[in-house]
Structure formats: C-alpha cells, structure tokens
mmCIF file with all atom_site columns, C-alpha atoms in Angstrom:
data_model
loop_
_atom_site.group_PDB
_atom_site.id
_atom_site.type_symbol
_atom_site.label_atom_id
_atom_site.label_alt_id
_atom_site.label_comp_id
_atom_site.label_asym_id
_atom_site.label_entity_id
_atom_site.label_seq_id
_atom_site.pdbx_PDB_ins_code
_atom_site.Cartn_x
_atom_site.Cartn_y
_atom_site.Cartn_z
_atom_site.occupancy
_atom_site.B_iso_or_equiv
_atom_site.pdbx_formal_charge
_atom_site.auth_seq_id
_atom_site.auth_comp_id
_atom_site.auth_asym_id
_atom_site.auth_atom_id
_atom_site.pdbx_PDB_model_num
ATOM 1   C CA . UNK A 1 1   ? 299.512 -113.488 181.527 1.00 0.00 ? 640 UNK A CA 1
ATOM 2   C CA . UNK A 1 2   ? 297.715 -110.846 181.324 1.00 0.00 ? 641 UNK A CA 1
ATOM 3   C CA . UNK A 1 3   ? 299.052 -107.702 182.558 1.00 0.00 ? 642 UNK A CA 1
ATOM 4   C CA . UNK A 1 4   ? 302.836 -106.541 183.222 1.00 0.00 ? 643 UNK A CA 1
ATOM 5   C CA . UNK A 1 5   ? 305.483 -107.440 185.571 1.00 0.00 ? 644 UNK A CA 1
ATOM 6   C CA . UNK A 1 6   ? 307.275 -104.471 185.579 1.00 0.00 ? 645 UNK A CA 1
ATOM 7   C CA . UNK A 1 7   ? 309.086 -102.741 188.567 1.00 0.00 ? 646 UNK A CA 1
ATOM 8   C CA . UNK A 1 8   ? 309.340 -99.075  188.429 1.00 0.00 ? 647 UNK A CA 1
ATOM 9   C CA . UNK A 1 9   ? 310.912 -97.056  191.454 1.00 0.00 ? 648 UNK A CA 1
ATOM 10  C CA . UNK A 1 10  ? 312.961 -93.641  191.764 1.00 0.00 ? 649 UNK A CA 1
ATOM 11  C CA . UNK A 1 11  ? 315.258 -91.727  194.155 1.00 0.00 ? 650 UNK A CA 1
ATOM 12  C CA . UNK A 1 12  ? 316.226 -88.149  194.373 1.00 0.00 ? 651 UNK A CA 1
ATOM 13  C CA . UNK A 1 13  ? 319.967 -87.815  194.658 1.00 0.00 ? 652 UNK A CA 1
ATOM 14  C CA . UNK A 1 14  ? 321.676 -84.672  195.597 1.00 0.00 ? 653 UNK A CA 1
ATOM 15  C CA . UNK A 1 15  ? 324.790 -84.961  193.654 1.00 0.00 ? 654 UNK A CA 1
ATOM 16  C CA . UNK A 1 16  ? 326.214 -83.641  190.205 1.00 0.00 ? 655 UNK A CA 1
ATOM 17  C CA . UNK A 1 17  ? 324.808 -86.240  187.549 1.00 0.00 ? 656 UNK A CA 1
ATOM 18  C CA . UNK A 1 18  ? 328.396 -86.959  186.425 1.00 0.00 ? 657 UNK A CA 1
ATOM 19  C CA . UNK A 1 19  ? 329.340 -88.668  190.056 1.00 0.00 ? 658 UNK A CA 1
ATOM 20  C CA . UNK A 1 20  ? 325.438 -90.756  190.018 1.00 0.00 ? 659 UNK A CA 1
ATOM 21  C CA . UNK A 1 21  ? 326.801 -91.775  186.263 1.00 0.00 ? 660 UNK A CA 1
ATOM 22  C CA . UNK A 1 22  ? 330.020 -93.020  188.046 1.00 0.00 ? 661 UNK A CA 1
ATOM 23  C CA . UNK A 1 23  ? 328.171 -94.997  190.416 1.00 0.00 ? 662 UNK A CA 1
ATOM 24  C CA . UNK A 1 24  ? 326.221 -96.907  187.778 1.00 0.00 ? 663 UNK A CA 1
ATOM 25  C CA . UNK A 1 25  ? 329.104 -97.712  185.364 1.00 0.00 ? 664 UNK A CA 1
ATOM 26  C CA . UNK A 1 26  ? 331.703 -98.293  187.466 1.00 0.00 ? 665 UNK A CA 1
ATOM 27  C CA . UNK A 1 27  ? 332.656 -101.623 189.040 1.00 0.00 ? 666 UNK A CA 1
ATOM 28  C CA . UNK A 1 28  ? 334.518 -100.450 192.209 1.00 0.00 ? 667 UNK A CA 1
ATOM 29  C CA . UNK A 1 29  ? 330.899 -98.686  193.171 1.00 0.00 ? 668 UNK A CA 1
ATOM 30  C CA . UNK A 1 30  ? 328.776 -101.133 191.436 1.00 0.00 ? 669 UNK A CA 1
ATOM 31  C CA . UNK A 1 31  ? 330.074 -104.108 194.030 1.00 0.00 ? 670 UNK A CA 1
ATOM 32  C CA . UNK A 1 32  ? 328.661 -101.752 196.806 1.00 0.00 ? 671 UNK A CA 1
ATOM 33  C CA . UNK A 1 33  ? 325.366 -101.667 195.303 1.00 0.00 ? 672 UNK A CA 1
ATOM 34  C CA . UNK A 1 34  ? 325.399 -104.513 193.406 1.00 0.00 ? 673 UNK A CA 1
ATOM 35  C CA . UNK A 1 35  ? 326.519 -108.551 192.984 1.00 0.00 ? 674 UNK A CA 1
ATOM 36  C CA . UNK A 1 36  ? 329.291 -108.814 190.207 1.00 0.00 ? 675 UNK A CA 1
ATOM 37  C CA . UNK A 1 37  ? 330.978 -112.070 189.286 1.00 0.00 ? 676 UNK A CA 1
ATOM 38  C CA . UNK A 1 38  ? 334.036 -112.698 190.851 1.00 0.00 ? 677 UNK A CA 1
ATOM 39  C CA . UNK A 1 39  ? 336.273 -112.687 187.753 1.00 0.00 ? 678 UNK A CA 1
ATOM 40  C CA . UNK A 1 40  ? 335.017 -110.091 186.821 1.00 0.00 ? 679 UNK A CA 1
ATOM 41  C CA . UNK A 1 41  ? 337.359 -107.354 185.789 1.00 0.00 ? 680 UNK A CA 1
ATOM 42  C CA . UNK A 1 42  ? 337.192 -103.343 186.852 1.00 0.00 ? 681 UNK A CA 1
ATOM 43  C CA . UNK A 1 43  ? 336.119 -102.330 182.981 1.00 0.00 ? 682 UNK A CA 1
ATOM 44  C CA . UNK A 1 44  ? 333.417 -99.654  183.393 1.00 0.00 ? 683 UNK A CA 1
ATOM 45  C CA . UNK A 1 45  ? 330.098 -100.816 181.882 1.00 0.00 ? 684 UNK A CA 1
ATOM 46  C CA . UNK A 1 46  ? 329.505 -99.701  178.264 1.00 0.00 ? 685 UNK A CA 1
ATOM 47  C CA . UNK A 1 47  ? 327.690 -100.688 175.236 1.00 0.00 ? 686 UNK A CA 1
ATOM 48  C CA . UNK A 1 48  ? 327.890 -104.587 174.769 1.00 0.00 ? 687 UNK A CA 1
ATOM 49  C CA . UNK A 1 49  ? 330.248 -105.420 178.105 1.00 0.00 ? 688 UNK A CA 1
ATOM 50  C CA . UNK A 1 50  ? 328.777 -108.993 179.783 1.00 0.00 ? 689 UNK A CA 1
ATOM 51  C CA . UNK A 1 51  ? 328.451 -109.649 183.175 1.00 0.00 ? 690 UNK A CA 1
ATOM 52  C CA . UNK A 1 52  ? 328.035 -113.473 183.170 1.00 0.00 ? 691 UNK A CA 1
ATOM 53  C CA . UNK A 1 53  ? 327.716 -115.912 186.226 1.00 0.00 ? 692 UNK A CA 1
ATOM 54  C CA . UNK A 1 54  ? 328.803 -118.730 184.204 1.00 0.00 ? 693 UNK A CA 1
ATOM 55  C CA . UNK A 1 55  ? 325.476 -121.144 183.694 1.00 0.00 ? 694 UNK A CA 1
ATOM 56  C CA . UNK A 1 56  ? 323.213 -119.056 185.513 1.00 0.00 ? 695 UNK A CA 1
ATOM 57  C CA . UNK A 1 57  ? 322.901 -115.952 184.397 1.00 0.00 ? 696 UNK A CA 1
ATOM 58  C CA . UNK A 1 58  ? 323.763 -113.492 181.587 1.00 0.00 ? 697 UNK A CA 1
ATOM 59  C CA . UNK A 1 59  ? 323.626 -109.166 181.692 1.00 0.00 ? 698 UNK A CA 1
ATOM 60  C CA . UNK A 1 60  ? 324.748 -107.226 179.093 1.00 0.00 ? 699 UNK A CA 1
ATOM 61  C CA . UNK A 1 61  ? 324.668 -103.924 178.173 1.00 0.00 ? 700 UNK A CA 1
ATOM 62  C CA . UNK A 1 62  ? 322.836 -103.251 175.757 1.00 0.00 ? 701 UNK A CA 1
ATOM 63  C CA . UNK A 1 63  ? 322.110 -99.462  176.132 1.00 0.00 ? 702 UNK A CA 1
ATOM 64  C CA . UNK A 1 64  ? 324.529 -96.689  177.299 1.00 0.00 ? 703 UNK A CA 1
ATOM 65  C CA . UNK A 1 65  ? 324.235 -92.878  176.985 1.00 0.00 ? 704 UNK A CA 1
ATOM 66  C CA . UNK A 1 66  ? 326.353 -91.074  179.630 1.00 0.00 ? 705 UNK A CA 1
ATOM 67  C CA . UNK A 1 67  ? 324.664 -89.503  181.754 1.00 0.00 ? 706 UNK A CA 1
ATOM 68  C CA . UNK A 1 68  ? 321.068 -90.428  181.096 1.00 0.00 ? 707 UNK A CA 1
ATOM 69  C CA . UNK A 1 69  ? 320.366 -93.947  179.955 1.00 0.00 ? 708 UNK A CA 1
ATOM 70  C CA . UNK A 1 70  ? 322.092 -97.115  181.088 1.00 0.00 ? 709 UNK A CA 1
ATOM 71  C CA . UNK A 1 71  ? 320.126 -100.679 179.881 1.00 0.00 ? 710 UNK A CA 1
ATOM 72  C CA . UNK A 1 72  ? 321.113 -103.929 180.942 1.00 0.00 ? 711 UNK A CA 1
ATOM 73  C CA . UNK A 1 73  ? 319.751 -106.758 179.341 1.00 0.00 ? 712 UNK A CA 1
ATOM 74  C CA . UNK A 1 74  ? 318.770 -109.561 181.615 1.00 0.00 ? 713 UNK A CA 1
ATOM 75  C CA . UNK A 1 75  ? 318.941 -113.611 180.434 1.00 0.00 ? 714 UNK A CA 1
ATOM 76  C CA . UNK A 1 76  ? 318.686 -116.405 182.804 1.00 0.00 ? 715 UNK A CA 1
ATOM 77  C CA . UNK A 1 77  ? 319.976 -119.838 181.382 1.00 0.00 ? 716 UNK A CA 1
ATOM 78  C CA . UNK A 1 78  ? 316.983 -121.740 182.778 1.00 0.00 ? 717 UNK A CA 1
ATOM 79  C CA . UNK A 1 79  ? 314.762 -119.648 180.728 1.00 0.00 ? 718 UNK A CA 1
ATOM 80  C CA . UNK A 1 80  ? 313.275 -121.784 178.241 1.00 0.00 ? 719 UNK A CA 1
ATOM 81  C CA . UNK A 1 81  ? 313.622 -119.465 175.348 1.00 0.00 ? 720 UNK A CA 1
ATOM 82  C CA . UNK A 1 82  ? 316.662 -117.752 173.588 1.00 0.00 ? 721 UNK A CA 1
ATOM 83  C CA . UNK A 1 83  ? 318.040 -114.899 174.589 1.00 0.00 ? 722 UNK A CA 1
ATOM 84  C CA . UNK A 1 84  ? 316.573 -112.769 171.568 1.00 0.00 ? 723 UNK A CA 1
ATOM 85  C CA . UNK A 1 85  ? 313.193 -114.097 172.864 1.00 0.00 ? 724 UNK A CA 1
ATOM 86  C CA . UNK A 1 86  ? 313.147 -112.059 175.852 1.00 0.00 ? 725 UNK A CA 1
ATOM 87  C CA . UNK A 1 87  ? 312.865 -108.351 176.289 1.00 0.00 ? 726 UNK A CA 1
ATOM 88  C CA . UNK A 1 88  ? 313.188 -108.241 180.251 1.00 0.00 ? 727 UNK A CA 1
ATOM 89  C CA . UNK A 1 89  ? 316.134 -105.226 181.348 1.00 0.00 ? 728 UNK A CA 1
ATOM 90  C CA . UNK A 1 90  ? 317.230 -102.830 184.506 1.00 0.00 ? 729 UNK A CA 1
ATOM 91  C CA . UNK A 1 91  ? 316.920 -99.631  182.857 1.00 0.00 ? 730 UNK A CA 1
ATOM 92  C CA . UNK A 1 92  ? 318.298 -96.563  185.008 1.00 0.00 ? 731 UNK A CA 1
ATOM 93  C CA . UNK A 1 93  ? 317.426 -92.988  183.674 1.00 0.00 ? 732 UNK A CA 1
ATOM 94  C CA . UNK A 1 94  ? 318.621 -90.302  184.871 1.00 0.00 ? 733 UNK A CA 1
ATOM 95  C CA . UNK A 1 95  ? 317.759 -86.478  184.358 1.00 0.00 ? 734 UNK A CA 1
ATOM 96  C CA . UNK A 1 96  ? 319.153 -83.518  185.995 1.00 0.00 ? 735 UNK A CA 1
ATOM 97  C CA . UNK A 1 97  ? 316.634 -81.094  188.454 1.00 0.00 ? 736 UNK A CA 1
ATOM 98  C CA . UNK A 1 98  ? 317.463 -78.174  190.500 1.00 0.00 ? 737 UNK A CA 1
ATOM 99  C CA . UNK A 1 99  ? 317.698 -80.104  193.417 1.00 0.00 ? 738 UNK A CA 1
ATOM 100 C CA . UNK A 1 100 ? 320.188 -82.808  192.459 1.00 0.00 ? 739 UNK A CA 1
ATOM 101 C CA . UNK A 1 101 ? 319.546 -85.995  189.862 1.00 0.00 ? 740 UNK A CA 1
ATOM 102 C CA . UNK A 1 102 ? 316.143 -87.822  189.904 1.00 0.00 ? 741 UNK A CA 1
ATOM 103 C CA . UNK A 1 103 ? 317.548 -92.284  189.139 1.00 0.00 ? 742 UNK A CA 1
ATOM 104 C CA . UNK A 1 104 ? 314.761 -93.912  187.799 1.00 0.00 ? 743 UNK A CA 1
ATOM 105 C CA . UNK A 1 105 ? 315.158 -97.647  187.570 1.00 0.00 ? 744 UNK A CA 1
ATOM 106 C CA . UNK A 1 106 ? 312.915 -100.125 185.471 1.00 0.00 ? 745 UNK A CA 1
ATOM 107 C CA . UNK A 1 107 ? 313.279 -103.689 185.834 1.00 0.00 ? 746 UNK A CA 1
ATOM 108 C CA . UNK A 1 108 ? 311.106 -105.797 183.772 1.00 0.00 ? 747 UNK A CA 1
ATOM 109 C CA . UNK A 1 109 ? 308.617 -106.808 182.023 1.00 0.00 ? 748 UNK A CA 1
ATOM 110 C CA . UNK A 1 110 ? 308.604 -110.720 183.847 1.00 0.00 ? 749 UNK A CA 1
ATOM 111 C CA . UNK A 1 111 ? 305.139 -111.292 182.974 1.00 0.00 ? 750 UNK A CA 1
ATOM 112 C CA . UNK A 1 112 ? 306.845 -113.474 179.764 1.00 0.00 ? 751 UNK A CA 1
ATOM 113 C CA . UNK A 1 113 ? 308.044 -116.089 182.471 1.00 0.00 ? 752 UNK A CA 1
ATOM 114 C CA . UNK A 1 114 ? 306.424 -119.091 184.202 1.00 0.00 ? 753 UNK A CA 1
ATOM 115 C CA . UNK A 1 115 ? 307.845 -117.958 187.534 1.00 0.00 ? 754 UNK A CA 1
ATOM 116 C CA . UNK A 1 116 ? 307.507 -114.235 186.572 1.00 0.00 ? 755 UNK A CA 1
ATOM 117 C CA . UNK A 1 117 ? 305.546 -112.895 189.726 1.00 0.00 ? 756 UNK A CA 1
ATOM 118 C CA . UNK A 1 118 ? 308.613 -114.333 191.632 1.00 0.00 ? 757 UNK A CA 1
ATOM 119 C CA . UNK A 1 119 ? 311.166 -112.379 190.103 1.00 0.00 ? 758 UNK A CA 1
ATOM 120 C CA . UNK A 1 120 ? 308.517 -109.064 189.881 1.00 0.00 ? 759 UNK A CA 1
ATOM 121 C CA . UNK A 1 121 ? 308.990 -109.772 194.018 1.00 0.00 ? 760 UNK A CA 1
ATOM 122 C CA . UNK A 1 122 ? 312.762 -109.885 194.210 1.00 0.00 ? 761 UNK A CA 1
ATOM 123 C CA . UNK A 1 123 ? 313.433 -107.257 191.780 1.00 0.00 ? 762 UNK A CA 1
ATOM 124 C CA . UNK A 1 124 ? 310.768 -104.548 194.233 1.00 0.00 ? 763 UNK A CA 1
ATOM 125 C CA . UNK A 1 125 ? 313.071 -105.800 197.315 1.00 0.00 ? 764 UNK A CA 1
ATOM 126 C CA . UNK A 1 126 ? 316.355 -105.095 194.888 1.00 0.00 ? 765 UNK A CA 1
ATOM 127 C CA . UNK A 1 127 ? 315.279 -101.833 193.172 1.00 0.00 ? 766 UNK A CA 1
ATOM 128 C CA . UNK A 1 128 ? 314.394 -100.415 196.760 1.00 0.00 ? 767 UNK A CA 1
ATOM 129 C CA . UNK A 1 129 ? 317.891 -101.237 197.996 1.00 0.00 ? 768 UNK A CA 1
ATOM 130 C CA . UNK A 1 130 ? 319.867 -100.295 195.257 1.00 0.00 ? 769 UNK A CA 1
ATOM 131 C CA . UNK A 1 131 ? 318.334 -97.243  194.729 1.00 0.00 ? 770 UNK A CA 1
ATOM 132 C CA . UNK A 1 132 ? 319.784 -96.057  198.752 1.00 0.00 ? 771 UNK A CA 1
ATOM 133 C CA . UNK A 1 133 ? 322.844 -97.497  198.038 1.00 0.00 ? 772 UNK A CA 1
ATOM 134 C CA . UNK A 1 134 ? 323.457 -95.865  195.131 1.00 0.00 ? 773 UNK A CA 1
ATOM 135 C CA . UNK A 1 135 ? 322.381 -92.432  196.496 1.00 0.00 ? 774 UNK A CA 1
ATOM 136 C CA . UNK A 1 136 ? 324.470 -92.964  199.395 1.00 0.00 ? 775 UNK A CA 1
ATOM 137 C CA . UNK A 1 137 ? 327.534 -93.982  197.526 1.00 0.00 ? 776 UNK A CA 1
ATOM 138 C CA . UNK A 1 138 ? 326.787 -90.794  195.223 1.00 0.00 ? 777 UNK A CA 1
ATOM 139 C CA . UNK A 1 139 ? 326.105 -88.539  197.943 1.00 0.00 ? 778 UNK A CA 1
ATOM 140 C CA . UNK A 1 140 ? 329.347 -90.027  199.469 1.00 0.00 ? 779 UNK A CA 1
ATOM 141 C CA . UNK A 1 141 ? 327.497 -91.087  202.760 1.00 0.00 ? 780 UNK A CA 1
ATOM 142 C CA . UNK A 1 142 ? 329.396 -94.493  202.637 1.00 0.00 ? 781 UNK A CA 1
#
C-alpha cells in the first residue's frame, strides 16, 4: 500500500494534566472509556503491563512518561506476522496550554495489514469516542 493508515484526532480538556494522566493509566477510568479484559486486574498502566484478550488480541505498553506520553502497542493474533513485525500503536500525548490539556491520540499506521483500511475505519469511530469520554471523565462530567 501505498500511503498511511494512520488516525490522528485531538480534544481540548479543561482539567489539570495530572487528573487527564489519571484517566489514561488508570483501570477504574479506563473501563469507562475503554474495553479491558475481564480478568484483568486494577494495576495502573505502566511501562511493559499487557492487556491480553486471550487469542485475540495483545496491548502492551510499551511507552510511558507521566504526564505526556502514553504508547500502547497493538498485536492481533490473526496477524500473519510476529509481533516485532508490526509497528501499529494508540499513542496519547498530552501537553499543558493555558486553557486546560490538549490529548492527542495516534492510532496506527494499518496500512502494513491486508484488512488495514478496515481497522483505519474503526479506530476514526473509536478515537472520536474516546477522546469525549475521556474529557468528560477528566472534566468530571460523568
């Protein structure tokens, strides 16, 4: 394929960067936003914590600075590659303004896959729902 499959979207969020943090890392918030698997246990999300749907699909962490940066590495088991071969994540960035906490969320790049343009369409209709959640839950408007 020739071009990217990247999603790129962003939300302002009027509250301290420290609570939007929260809301990323933490499971009791992330549930609201967010599928987790149901074993899964309340550990906040940090470098190398797994979130694994057992033979479907794998997310781990591979990129956490407090406050800014939080990358999630995304494998699918029906992906014909390994893991390694894949660099497709949901990267959130954050950065402090004078009007609250601009999220920026990256999801991407599918253009690797067979299938790609599919999950390029599910990840738009995710990124744009997560994004209110998460400002909502941060803003405490839930």
């Amino acid at each position: 394929m020739d071009r990217t499959l990247i999603v790129n979207d962003q939300i302002q969020i009027e509250a301290p960067l420290s609570k939007v943090w929260e809301v990323l890392v933490a499971p009791k918030y992330i549930r609201q936003w967010d599928d987790l698997p149901s074993g899964f246990d309340d550990y906040y999300l940090e470098p190398g914590r797994i979130i694994e749907w057992t033979g479907i699909t794998k997310l781990t962490v591979s990129e956490s600075e407090p406050n800014a940066v939080l990358k999630l590495s995304l494998y699918v088991d029906k992906w014909e590659l390994p893991p390694a071969a894949y660099d497709i994540a949901y990267t959130y960035r954050l950065s402090e303004e004078a009007d609250g906490v601009l999220l920026q969320l990256e999801i991407g790049d599918f253009s690797v896959l067979e299938d790609g343009q599919a999950y390029y369409d599910s990840s738009v209709e995710f990124a744009e729902t997560a994004l209110e959640k998460i400002k909502n839950l941060a803003e405490n408007r839930l």
